[in-house]
Short mmCIF file of C-alpha atoms in Angstrom, two decimals:
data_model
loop_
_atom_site.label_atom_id
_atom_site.label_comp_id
_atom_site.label_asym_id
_atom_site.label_seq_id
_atom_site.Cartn_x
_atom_site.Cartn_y
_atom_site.Cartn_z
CA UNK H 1 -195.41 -24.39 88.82
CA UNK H 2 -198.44 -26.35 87.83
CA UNK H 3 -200.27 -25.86 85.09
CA UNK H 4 -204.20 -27.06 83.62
CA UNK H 5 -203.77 -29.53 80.59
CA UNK H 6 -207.21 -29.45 78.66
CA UNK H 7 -208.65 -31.74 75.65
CA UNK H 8 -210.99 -30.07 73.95
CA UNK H 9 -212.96 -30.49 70.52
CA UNK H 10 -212.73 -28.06 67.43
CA UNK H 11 -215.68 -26.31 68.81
CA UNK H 12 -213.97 -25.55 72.26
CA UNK H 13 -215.56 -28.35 74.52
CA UNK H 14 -213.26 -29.64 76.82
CA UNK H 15 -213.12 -33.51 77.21
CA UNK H 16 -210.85 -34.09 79.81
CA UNK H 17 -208.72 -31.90 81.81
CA UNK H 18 -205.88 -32.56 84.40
CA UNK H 19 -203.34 -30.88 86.17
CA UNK H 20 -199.11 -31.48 85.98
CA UNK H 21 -196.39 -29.21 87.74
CA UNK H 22 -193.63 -28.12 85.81
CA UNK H 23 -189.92 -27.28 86.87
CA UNK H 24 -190.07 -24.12 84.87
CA UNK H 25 -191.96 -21.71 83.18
CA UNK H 26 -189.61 -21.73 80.16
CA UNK H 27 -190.72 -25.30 77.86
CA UNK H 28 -190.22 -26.32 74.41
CA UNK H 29 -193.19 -27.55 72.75
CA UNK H 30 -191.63 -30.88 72.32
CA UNK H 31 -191.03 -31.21 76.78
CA UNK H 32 -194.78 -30.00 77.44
CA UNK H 33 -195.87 -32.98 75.01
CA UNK H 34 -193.65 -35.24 76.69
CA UNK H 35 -194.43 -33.83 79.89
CA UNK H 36 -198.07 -34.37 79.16
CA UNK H 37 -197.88 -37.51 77.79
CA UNK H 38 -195.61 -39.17 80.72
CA UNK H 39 -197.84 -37.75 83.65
CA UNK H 40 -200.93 -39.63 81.91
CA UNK H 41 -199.23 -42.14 81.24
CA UNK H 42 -197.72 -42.92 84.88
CA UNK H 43 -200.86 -42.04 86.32
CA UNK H 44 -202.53 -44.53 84.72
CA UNK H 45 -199.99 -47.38 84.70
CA UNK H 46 -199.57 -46.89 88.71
CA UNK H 47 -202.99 -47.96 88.59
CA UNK H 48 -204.45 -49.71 86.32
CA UNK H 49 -207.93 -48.35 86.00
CA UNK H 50 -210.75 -49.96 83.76
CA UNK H 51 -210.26 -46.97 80.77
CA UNK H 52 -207.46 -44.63 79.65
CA UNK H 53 -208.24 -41.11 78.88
CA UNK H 54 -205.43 -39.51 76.90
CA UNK H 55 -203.90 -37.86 74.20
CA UNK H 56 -202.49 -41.04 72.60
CA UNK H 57 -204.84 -44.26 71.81
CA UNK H 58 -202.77 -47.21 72.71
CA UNK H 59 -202.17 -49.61 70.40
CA UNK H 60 -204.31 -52.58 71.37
CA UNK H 61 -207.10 -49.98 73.13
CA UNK H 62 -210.72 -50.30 72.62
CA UNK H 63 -212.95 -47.09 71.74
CA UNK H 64 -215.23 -46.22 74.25
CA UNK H 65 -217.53 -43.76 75.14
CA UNK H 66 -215.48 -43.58 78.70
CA UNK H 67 -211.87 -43.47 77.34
CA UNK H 68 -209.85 -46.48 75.76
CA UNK H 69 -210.28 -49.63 77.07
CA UNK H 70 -207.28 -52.22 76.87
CA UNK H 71 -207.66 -55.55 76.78
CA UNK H 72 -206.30 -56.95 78.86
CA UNK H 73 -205.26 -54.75 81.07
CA UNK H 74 -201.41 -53.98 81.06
CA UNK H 75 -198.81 -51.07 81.13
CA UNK H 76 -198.10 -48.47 78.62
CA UNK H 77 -195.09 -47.92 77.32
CA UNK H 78 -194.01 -44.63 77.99
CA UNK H 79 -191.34 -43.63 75.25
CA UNK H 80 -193.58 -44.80 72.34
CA UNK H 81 -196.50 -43.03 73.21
CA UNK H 82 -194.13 -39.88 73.58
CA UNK H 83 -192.98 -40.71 69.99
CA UNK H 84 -196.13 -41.19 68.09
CA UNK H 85 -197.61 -37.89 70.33
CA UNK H 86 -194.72 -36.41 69.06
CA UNK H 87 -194.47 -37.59 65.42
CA UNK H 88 -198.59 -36.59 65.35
CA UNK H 89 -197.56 -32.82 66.29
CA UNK H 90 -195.48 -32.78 63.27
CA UNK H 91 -198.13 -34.36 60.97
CA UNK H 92 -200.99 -31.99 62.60
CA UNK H 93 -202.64 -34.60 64.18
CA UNK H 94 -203.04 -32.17 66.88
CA UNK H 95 -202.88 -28.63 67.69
CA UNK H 96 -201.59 -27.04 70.94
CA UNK H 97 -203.01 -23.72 72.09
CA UNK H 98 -201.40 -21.94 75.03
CA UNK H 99 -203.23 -18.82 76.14
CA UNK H 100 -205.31 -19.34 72.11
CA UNK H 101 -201.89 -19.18 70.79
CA UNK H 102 -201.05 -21.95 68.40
CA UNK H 103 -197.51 -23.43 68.85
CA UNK H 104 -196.26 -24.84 65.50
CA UNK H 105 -192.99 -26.24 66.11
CA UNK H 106 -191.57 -28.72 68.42
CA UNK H 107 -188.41 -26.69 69.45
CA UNK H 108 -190.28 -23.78 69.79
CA UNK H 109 -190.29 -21.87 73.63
CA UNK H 110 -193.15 -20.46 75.36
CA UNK H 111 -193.12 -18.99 78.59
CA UNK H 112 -196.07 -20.04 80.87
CA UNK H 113 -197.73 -18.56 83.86
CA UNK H 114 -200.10 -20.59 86.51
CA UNK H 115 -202.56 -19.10 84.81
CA UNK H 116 -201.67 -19.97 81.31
CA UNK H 117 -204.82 -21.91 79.34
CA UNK H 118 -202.84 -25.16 77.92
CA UNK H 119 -205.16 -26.71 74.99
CA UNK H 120 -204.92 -30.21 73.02
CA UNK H 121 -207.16 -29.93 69.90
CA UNK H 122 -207.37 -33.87 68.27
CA UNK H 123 -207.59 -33.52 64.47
CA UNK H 124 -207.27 -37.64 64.04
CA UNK H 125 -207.58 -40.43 66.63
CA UNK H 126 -203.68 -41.13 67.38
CA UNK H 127 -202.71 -44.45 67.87
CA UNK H 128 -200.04 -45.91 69.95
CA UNK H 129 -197.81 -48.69 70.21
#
């Protein structure tokens, strides 16, 4: 199944927006972050563009108005970004909306449809490793 991942603001603007396919409709909060995270992620790292656009700011990223920037240019790490996007859930860093539904806990299961509305609010800027 795939499914639409959307950023958006507090006030419902949407700041970036990209599609992953899922092996189920069943997921656990904590595997649609991960999920999330890793698609970005591996998109990006396969290759290489000039600014990353995504949930977590790496670590040694530049703020633009186009994404983060990294200097130089070089890989992600994968499993710490999942951490920290992870750990930043817990904290409410972030909010996750599916179908204007907030989830609240990492373990917890929702059941999604293709047409299912996925949303990322960012509280803080979360920065990665």
């Amino acid at each position: 199944m795939n499914v639409v991942i959307s950023d958006e603001l507090l006030n419902g603007k949407v700041t970036n927006q990209f599609e992953i396919s899922l092996e189920t409709n069943a997921i656990t909060v904590r595997d649609l972050i991960s999920k999330r995270v890793s698609v970005e992620i591996d998109n990006y790292n396969k290759k290489l563009p000039e600014y990353f656009n995504g949930l977590v700011e790496p670590k040694e990223a530049e703020r633009t108005l186009n994404g983060y920037k990294l200097k130089p240019k070089q890989l992600i790490d994968v499993e710490k970004q999942v951490y920290i996007a992870l750990d930043a859930f817990q904290k409410n860093g972030f909010f996750v909306l599916v179908d204007n539904q907030q989830l609240e806990e990492l373990d917890q299961v929702v059941n999604l449809q293709n047409t299912s509305k996925i949303s990322f609010v960012k509280l803080t800027p979360l920065i990665g490793g």
